[in-house]
Short mmCIF file of C-alpha atoms and ligand atoms in Angstrom, two decimals:
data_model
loop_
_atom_site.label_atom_id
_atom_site.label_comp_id
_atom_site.label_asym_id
_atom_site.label_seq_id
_atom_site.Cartn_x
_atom_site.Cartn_y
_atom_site.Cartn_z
CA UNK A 1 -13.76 -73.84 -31.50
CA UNK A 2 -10.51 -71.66 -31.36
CA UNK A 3 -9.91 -72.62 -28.19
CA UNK A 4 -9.78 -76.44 -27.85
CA UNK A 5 -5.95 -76.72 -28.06
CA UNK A 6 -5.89 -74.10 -24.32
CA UNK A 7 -9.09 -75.57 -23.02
CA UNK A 8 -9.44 -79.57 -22.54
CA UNK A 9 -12.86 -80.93 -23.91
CA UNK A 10 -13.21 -83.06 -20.36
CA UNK A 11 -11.11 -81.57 -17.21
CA UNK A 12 -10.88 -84.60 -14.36
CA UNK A 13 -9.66 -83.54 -11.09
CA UNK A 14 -6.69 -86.32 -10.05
CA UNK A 15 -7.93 -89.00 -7.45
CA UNK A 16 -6.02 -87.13 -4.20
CA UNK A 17 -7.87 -83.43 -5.32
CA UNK A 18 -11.43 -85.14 -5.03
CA UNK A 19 -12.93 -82.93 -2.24
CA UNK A 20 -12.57 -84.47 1.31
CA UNK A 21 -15.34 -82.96 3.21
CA UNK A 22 -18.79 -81.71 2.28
CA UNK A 23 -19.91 -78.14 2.49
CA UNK A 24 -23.43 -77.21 4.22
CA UNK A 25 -23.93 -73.74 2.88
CA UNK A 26 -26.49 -73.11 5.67
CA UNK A 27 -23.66 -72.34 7.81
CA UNK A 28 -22.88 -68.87 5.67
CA UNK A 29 -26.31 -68.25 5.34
CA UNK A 30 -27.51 -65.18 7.78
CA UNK A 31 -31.06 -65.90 7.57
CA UNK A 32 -30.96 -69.98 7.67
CA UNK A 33 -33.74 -72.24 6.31
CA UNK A 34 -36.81 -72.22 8.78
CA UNK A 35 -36.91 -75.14 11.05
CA UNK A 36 -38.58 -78.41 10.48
CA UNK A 37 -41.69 -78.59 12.24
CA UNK A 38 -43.68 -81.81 13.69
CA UNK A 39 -46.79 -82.41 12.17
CA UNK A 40 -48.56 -83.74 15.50
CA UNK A 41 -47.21 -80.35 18.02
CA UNK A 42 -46.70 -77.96 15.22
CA UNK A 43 -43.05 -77.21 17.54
CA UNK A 44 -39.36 -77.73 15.95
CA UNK A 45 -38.84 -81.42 15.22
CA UNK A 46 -36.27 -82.43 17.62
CA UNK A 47 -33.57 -85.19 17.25
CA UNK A 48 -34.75 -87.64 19.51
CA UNK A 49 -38.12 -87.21 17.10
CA UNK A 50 -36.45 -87.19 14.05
CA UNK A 51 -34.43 -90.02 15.32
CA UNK A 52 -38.11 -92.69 15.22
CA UNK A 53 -38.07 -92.07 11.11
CA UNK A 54 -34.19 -91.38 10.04
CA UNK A 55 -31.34 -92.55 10.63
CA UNK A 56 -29.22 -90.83 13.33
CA UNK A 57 -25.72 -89.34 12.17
CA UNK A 58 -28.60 -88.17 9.58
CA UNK A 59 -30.66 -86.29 11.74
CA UNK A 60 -27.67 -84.61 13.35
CA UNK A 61 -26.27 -83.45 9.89
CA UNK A 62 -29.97 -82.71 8.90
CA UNK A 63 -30.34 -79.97 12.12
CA UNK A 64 -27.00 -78.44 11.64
CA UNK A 65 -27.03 -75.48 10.27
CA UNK A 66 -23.83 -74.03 11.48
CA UNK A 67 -21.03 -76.21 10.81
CA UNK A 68 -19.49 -75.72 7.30
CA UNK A 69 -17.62 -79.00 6.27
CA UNK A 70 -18.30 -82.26 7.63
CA UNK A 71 -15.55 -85.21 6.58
CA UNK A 72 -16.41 -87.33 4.50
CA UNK A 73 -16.15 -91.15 6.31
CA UNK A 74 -13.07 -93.12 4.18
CA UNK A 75 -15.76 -95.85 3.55
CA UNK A 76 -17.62 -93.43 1.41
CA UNK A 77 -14.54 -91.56 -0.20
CA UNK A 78 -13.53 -95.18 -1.54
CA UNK A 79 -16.85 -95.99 -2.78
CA UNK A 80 -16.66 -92.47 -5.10
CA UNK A 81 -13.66 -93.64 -6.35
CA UNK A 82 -15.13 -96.01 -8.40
CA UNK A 83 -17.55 -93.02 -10.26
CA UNK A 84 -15.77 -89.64 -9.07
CA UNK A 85 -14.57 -87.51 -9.93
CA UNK A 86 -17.09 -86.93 -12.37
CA UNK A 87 -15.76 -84.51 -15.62
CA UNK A 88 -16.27 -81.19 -16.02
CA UNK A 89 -17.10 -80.87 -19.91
CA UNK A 90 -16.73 -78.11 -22.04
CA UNK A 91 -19.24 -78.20 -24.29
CA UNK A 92 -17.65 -76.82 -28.10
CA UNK A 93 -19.59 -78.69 -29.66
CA UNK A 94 -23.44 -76.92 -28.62
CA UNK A 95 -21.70 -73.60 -28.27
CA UNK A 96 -20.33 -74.58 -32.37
CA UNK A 97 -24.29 -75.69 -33.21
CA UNK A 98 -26.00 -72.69 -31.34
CA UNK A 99 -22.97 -70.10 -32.84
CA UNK A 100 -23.12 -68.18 -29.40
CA UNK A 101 -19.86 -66.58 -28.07
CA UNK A 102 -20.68 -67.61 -24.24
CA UNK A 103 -18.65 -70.78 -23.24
CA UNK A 104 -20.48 -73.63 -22.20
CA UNK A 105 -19.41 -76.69 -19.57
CA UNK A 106 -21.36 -79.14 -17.82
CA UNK A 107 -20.69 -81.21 -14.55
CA UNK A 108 -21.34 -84.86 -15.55
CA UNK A 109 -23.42 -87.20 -13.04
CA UNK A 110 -24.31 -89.94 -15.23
CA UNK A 111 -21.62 -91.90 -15.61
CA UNK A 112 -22.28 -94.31 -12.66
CA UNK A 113 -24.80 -97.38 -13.74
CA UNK A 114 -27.87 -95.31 -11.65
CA UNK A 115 -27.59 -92.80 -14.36
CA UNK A 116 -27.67 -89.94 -12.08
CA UNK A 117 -26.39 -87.81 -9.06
CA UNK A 118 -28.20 -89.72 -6.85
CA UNK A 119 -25.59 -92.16 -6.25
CA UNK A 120 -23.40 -89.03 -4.12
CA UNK A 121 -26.41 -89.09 -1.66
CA UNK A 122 -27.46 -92.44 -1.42
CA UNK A 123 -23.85 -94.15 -0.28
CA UNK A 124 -23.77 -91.65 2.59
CA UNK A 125 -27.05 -92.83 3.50
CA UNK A 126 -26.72 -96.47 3.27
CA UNK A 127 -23.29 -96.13 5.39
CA UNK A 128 -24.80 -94.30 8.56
CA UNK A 129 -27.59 -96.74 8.25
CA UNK A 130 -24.89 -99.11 8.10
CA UNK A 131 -23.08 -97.85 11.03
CA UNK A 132 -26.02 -97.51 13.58
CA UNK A 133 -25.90 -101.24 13.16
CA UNK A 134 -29.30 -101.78 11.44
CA UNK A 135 -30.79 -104.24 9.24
CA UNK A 136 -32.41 -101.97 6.54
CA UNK A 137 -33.98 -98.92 4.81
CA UNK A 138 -37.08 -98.24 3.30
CA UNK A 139 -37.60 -95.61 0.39
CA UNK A 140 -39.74 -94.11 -2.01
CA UNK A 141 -39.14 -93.91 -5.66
CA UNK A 142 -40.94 -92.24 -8.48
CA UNK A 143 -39.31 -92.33 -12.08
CA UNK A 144 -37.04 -95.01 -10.52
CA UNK A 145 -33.30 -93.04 -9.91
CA UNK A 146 -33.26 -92.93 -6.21
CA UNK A 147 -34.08 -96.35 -5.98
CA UNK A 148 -32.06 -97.80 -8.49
CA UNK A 149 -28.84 -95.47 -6.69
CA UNK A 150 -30.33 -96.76 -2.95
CA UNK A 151 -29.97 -100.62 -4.08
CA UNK A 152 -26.16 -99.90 -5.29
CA UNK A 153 -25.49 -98.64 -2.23
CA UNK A 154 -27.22 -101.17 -0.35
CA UNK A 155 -25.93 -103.71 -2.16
CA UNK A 156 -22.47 -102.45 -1.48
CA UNK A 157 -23.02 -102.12 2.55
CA UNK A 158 -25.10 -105.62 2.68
CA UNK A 159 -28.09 -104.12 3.92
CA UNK A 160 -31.95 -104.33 3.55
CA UNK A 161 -33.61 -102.39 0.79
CA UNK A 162 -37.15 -101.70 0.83
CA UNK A 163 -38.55 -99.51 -2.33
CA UNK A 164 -42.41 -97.94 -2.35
CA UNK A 165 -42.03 -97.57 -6.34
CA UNK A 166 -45.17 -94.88 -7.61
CA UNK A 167 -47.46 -97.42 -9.25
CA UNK A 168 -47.63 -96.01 -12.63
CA UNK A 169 -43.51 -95.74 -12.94
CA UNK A 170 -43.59 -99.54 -11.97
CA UNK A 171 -45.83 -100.63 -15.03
CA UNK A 172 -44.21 -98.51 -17.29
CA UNK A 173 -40.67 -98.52 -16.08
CA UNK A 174 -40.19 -102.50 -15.90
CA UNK A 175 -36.47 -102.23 -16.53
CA UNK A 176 -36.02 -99.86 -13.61
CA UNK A 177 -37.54 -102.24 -11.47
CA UNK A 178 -35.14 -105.22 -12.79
CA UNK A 179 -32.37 -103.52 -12.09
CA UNK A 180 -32.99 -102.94 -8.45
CA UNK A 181 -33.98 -106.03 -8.01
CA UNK A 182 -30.70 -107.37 -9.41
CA UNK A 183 -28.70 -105.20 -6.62
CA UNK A 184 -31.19 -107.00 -4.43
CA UNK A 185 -33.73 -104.41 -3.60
CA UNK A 186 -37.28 -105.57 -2.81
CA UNK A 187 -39.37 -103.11 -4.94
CA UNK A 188 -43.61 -102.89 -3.98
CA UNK A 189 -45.70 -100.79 -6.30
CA UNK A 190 -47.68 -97.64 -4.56
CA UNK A 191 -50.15 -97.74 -3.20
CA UNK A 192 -49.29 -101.38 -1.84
CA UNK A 193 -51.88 -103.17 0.65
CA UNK A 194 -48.44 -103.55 2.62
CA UNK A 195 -49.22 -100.81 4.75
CA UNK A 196 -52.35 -98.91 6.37
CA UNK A 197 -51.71 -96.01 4.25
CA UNK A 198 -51.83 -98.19 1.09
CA UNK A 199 -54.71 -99.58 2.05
CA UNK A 200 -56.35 -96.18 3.12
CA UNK A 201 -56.02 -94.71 -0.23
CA UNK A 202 -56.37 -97.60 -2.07
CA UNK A 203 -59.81 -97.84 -0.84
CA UNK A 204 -60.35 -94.15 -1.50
CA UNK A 205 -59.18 -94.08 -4.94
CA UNK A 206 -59.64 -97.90 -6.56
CA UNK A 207 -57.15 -98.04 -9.76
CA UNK A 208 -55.08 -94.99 -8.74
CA UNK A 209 -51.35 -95.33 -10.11
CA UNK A 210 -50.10 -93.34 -6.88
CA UNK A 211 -47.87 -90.53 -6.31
CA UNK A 212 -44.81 -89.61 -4.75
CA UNK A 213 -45.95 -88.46 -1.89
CA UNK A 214 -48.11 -91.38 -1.57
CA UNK A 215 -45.16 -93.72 -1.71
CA UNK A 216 -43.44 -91.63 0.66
CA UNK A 217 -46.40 -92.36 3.15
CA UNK A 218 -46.34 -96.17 2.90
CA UNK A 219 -42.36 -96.61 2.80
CA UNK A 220 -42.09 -94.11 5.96
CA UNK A 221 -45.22 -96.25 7.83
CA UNK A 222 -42.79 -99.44 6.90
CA UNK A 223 -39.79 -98.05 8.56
CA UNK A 224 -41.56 -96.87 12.00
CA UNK A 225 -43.15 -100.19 12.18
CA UNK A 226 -40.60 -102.79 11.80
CA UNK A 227 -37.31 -103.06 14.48
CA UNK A 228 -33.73 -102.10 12.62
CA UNK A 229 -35.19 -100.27 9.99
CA UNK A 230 -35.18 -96.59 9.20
CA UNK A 231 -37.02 -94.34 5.77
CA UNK A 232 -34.15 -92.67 3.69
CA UNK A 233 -35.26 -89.72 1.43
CA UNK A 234 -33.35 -89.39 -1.69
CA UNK A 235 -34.16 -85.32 -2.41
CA UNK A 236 -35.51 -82.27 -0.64
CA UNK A 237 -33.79 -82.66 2.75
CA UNK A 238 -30.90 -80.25 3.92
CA UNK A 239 -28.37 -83.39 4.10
CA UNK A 240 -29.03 -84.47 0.45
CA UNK A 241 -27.89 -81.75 -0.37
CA UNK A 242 -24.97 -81.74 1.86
CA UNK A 243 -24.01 -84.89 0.37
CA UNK A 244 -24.53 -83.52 -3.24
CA UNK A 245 -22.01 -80.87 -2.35
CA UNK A 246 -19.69 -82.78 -3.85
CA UNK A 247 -20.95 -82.02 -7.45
CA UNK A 248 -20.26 -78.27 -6.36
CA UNK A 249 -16.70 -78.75 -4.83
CA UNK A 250 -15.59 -80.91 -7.77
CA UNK A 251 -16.57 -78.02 -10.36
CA UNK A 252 -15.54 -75.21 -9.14
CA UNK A 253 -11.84 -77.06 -8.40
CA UNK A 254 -11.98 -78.05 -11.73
CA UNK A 255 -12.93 -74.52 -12.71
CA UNK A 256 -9.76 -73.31 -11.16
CA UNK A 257 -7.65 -75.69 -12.22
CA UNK A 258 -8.72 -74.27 -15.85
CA UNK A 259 -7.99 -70.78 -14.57
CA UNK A 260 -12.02 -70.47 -15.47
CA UNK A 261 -14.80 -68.57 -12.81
CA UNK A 262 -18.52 -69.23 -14.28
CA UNK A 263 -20.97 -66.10 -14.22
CA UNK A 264 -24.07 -67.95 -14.40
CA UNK A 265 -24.90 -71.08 -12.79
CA UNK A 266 -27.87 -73.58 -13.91
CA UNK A 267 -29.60 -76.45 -12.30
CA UNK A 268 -32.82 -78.56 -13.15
CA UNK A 269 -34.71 -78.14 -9.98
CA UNK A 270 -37.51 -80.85 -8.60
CA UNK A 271 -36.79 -81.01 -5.03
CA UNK A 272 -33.68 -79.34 -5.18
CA UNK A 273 -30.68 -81.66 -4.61
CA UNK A 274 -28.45 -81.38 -7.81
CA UNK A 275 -28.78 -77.96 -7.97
CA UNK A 276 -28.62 -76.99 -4.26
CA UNK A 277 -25.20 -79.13 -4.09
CA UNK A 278 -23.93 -77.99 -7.45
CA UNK A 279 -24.12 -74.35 -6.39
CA UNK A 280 -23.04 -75.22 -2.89
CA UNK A 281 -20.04 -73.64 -3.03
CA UNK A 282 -20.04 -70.91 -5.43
CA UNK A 283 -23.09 -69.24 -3.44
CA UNK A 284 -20.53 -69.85 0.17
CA UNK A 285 -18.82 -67.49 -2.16
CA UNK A 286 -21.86 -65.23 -2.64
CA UNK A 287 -22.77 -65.03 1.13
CA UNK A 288 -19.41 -64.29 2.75
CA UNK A 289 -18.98 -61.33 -0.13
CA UNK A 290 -16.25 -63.00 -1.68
CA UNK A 291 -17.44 -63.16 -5.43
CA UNK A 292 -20.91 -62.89 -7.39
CA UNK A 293 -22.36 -65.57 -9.44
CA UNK A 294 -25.81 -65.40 -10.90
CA UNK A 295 -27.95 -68.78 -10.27
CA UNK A 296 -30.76 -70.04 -11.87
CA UNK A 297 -33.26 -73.14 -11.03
CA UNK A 298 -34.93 -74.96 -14.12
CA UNK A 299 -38.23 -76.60 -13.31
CA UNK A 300 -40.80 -77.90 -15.77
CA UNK A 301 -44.15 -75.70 -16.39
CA UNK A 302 -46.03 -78.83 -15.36
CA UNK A 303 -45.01 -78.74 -11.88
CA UNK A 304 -43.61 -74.92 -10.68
CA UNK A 305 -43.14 -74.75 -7.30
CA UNK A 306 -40.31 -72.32 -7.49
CA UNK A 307 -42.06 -69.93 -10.28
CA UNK A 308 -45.68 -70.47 -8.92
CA UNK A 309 -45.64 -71.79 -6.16
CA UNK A 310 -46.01 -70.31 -1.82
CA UNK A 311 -43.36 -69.61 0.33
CA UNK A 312 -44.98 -71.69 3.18
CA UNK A 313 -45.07 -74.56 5.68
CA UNK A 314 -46.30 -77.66 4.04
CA UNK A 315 -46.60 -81.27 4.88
CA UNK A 316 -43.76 -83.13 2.64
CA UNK A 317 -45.75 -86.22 2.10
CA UNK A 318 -49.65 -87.32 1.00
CA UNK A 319 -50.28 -88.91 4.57
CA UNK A 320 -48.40 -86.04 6.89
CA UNK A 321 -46.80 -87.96 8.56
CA UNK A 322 -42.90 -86.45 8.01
CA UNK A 323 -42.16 -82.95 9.29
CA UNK A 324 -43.42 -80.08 8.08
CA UNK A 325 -41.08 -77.71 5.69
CA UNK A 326 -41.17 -74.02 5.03
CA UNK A 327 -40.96 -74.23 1.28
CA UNK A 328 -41.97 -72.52 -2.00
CA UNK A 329 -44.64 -75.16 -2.44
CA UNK A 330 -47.79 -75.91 -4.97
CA UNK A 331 -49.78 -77.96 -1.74
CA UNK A 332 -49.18 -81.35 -0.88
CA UNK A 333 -52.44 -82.77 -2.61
CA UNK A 334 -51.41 -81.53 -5.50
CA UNK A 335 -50.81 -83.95 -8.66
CA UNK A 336 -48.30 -82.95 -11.42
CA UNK A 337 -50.24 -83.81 -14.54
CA UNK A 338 -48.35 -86.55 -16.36
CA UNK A 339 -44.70 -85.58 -17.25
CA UNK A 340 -41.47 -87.49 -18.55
CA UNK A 341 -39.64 -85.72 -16.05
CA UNK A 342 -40.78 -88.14 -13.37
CA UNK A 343 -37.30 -86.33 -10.98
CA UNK A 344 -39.26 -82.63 -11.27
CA UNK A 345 -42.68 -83.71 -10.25
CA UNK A 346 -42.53 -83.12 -6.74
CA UNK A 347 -45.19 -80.61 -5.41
CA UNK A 348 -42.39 -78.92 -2.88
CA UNK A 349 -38.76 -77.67 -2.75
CA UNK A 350 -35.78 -77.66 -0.83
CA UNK A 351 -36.13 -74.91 2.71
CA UNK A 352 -32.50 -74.46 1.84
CA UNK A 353 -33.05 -73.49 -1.90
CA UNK A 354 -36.70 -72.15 -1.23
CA UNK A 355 -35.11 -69.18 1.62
CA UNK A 356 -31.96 -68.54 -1.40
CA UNK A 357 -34.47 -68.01 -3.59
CA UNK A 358 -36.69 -65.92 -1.20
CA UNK A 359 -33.67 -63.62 -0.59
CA UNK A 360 -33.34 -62.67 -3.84
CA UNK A 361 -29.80 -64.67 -4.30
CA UNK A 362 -31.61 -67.45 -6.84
CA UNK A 363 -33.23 -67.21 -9.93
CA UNK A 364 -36.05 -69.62 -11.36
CA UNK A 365 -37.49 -70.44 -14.82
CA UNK A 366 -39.98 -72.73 -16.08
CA UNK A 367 -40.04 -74.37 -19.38
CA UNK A 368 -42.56 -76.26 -21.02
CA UNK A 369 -42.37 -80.21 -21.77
CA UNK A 370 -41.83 -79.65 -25.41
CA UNK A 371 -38.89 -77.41 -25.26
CA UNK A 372 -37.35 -79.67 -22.83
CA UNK A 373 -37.40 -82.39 -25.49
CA UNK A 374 -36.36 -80.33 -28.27
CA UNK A 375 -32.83 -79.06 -26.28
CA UNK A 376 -32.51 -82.85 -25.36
CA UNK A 377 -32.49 -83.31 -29.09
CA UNK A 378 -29.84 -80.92 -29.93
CA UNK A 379 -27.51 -82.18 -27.31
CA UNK A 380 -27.90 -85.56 -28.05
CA UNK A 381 -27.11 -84.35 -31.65
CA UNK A 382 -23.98 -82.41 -30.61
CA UNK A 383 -22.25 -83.68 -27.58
CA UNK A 384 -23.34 -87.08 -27.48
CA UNK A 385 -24.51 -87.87 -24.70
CA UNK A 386 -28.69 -89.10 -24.38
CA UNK A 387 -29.73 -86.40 -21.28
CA UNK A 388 -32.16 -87.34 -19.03
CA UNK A 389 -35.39 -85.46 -19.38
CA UNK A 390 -34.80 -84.02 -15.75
CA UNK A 391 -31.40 -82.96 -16.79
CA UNK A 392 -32.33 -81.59 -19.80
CA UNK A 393 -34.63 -78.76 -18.53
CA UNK A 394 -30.49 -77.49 -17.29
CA UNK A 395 -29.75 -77.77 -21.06
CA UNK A 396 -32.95 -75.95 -22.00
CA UNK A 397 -31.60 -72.84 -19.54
CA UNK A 398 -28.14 -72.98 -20.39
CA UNK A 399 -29.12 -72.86 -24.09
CA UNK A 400 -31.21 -69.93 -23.69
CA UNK A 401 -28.42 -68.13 -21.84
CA UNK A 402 -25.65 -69.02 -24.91
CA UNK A 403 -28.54 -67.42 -27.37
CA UNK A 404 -28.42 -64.25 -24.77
CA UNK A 405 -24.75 -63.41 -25.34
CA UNK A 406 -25.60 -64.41 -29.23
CA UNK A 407 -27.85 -61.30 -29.09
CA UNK A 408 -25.66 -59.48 -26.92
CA UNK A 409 -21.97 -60.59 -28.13
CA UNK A 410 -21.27 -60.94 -24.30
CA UNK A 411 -18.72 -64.06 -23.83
CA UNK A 412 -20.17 -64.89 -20.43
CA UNK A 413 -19.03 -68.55 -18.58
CA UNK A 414 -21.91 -70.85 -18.32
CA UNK A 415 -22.05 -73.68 -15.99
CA UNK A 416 -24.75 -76.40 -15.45
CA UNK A 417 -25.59 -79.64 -13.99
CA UNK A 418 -26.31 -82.73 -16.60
CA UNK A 419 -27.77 -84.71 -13.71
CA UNK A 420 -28.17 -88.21 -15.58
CA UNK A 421 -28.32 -90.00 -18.91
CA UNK A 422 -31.90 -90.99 -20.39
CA UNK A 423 -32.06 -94.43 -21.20
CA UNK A 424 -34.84 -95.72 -19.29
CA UNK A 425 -37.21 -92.71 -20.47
CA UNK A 426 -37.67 -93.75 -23.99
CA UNK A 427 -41.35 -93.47 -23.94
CA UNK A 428 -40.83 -89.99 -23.28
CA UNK A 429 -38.33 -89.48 -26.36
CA UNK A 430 -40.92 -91.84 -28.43
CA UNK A 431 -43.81 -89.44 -27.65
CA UNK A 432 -41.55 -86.76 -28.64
CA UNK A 433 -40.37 -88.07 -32.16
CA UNK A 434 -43.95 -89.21 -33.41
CA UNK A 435 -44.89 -84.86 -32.06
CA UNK A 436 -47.60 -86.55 -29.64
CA UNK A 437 -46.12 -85.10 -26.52
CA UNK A 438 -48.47 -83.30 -24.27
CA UNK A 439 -47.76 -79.38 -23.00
CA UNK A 440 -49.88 -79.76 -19.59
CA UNK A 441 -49.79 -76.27 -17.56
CA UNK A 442 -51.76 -75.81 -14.73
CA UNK A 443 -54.35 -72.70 -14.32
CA UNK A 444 -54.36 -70.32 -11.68
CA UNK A 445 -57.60 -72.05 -10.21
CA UNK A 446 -56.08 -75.59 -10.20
CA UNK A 447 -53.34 -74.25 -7.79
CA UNK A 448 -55.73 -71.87 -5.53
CA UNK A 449 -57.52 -75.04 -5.16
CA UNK A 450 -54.63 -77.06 -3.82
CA UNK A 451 -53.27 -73.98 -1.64
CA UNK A 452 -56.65 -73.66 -0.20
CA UNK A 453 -55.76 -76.53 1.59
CA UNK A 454 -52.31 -75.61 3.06
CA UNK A 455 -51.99 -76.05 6.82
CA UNK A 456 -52.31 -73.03 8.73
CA UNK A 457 -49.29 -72.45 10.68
C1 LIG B 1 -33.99 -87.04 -9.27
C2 LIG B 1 -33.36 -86.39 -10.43
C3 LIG B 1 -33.38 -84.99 -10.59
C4 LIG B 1 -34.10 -84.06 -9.66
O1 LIG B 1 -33.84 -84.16 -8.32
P1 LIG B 1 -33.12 -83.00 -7.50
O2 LIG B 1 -33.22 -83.44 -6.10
O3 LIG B 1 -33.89 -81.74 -7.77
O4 LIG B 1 -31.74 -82.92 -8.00
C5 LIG B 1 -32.71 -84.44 -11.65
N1 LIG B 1 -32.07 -85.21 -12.56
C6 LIG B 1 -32.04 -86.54 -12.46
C7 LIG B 1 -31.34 -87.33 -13.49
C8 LIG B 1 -32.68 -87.18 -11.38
O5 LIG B 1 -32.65 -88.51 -11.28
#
């Protein structure tokens, strides 16, 4: 720890240096993302389409892939005043317990009562819903952090919140649920006999405790089929991670204030929006040949789109009814075996992230449920601060990176994303402190199964 008198443990950027615009790295990107397709024509989803299911200033930022920075609306700014900026930490404290030489900081997202990033995203959302004048949203959520960070900000513009919460998360997450009712969110478990959908696959599978892209099925059906409202996806989408870019511009000004540059970036992936907004900037960077940063994606072993996966279109949700996304993917009918990463357990990935990757300008790793837990552990023990499973598959990569230069003697600059703090995924630490946690991988024939079913475009 020699040098915690030159380098602050936190580094907060003032009030006035939190970034005013967003960044969509698609605009430096040569070959860009492939287009959204529309399930029914198999053509480009255009905005007048697009504009049925999301929200409009949404769809405009979604199919934009050549402006760089978009303002960010005064309404929002003030609202991240009362959580950002978020510190940049430097983390002594694991670098002291793992005796590496590599220096260690982390972007914190948790410190907001969602207990995650999610929060950046969802107040942009609820404020162009807000502004086309309508009376609500409908969502999806699956281990509870979208929709807990979509009722805030809901809550905060007076508007409707509807929440498709994955069955199984609802029974065993009944504190998750509580709180978004308390911000006034309406919260239906998946699959509901609300909608057709529900219905459908409630009759097809009696007892099931859904899925994400179940839920995504029956909150989208919702939205197209009442007047005023419109579906809101909290991951995955190209304006997510606009939104998230704020994580991104935040760290690397902090960075400079500390007269710091990373060389290796690290993210927990699931469908891409921490990550994709945290490296944002550094990889603008990358692509105009201005600097060179390695980055690396996290995901869990249980669910490896990035590491296993297809680079291919794919329907987003169970029921195909959203577009269709070209996107390392593991199929859309297939079901991540159970995991306390509930974040990381969807079957597809960011276009954005999945065509980085594809170039050869992104990394990935996968790391088993176990390991996951035991890096959680050590943070926990060291710097404090109870990760979120999600976040701590970041940890796990970041850790692994500090032993690297241990082996090598290499001081390298790490940086990574703790997404969110763990408190509502105590079953998950439980499981892991009596050693009956589960390692679930799947084989090589459970995922030809599911990408024998891919739609042939
Ligand atoms: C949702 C979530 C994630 C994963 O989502 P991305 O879109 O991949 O960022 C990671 N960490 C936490 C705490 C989450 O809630």
């Amino acid at each position: 720890m020699s040098n915690n008198v030159d380098i602050p443990y936190k580094t907060y950027l003032n009030e006035n240096e939190v970034p005013e615009a967003w960044y969509n790295v698609r605009a430096d990107m040569k070959t860009k993302p492939a287009p959204l397709l529309n399930p029914a024509t198999g053509n480009p989803v255009t905005a007048e389409e697009a504009e049925h299911i999301f929200c409009k200033e949404l769809v405009r930022q979604e199919l934009d892939d050549t402006t760089a920075y978009f303002p960010i609306p005064k309404e929002i700014r003030d609202f991240y005043r009362m959580f950002r900026p978020s510190p940049l930490v430097r983390a002594y404290f694991l670098e002291r317990a793992l005796g590496t030489p590599a220096k260690i900081y982390y972007k914190f997202e948790g410190n907001n009562t969602s207990g995650s990033h999610k929060l950046n995203s969802a107040i942009a959302q609820a404020y162009y819903a807000k502004e086309q004048g309508l009376k609500g949203v409908t969502t999806e959520t699956g281990a509870g952090q979208w929709g807990t960070a979509l009722s805030m900000a809901c809550a905060f513009f007076n508007l409707d919140c509807r929440v498709y919460m994955v069955k199984g998360s609802y029974e065993q997450k009944p504190f998750r649920r509580e709180v978004m009712r308390t911000y006034g969110a309406s919260v239906t478990p998946s699959p509901s006999m609300l909608t057709e959908v529900g219905r459908q696959i409630n009759a097809a599978h009696p007892g099931t405790t859904g899925s994400l892209g179940c839920a995504i099925s029956e909150a989208v059906e919702d939205a197209v089929s009442h007047e005023g409202y419109r579906y809101v996806l909290g991951s995955v989408l190209a304006q997510v991670l606009l939104h998230q870019s704020i994580i991104g511009l935040e760290a690397k000004a902090a960075m400079e204030k500390l007269g710091v540059k990373p060389d290796v970036i690290i993210g927990c992936a699931g469908g891409g929006s921490n990550l994709g907004g945290l490296i944002a900037p550094f990889m603008g960077e990358v692509l105009r040949g201005e600097a060179d940063y390695r980055f690396v994606a996290i995901e869990p072993a249980s669910c490896p789109s990035l590491t296993r996966g297809v680079y291919a279109y794919d329907y987003c949700d169970t029921g195909k009814v959203c577009p269709l996304q070209k996107m390392y993917t593991l199929g859309h009918d297939f079901i991540p075996s159970a995991n306390h990463a509930g974040g990381l357990r969807y079957h597809g990935m960011s276009a954005t992230l999945s065509e980085l990757k594809h170039q050869g300008l992104m990394e990935a790793k996968s790391v088993k449920q176990t390991d996951v837990f035991a890096a959680a552990q050590l943070f926990a023990r060291t710097e404090g601060t109870l990760p979120a499973p999600e976040s701590s598959h970041a940890i796990w990569g970041a850790m692994q990176e500090a032993l690297e230069c241990k082996k090598t003697g290499e001081e390298k600059t790490i940086l990574f994303g703790l997404t969110g703090t763990g408190y509502f995924d105590m079953t998950a630490y439980q499981a892991f402190n009596d050693g009956t946690m589960g390692d679930y991988i799947p084989t090589d024939d459970d995922l030809a199964a599911s990408f024998a079913k891919l739609p042939k475009v």
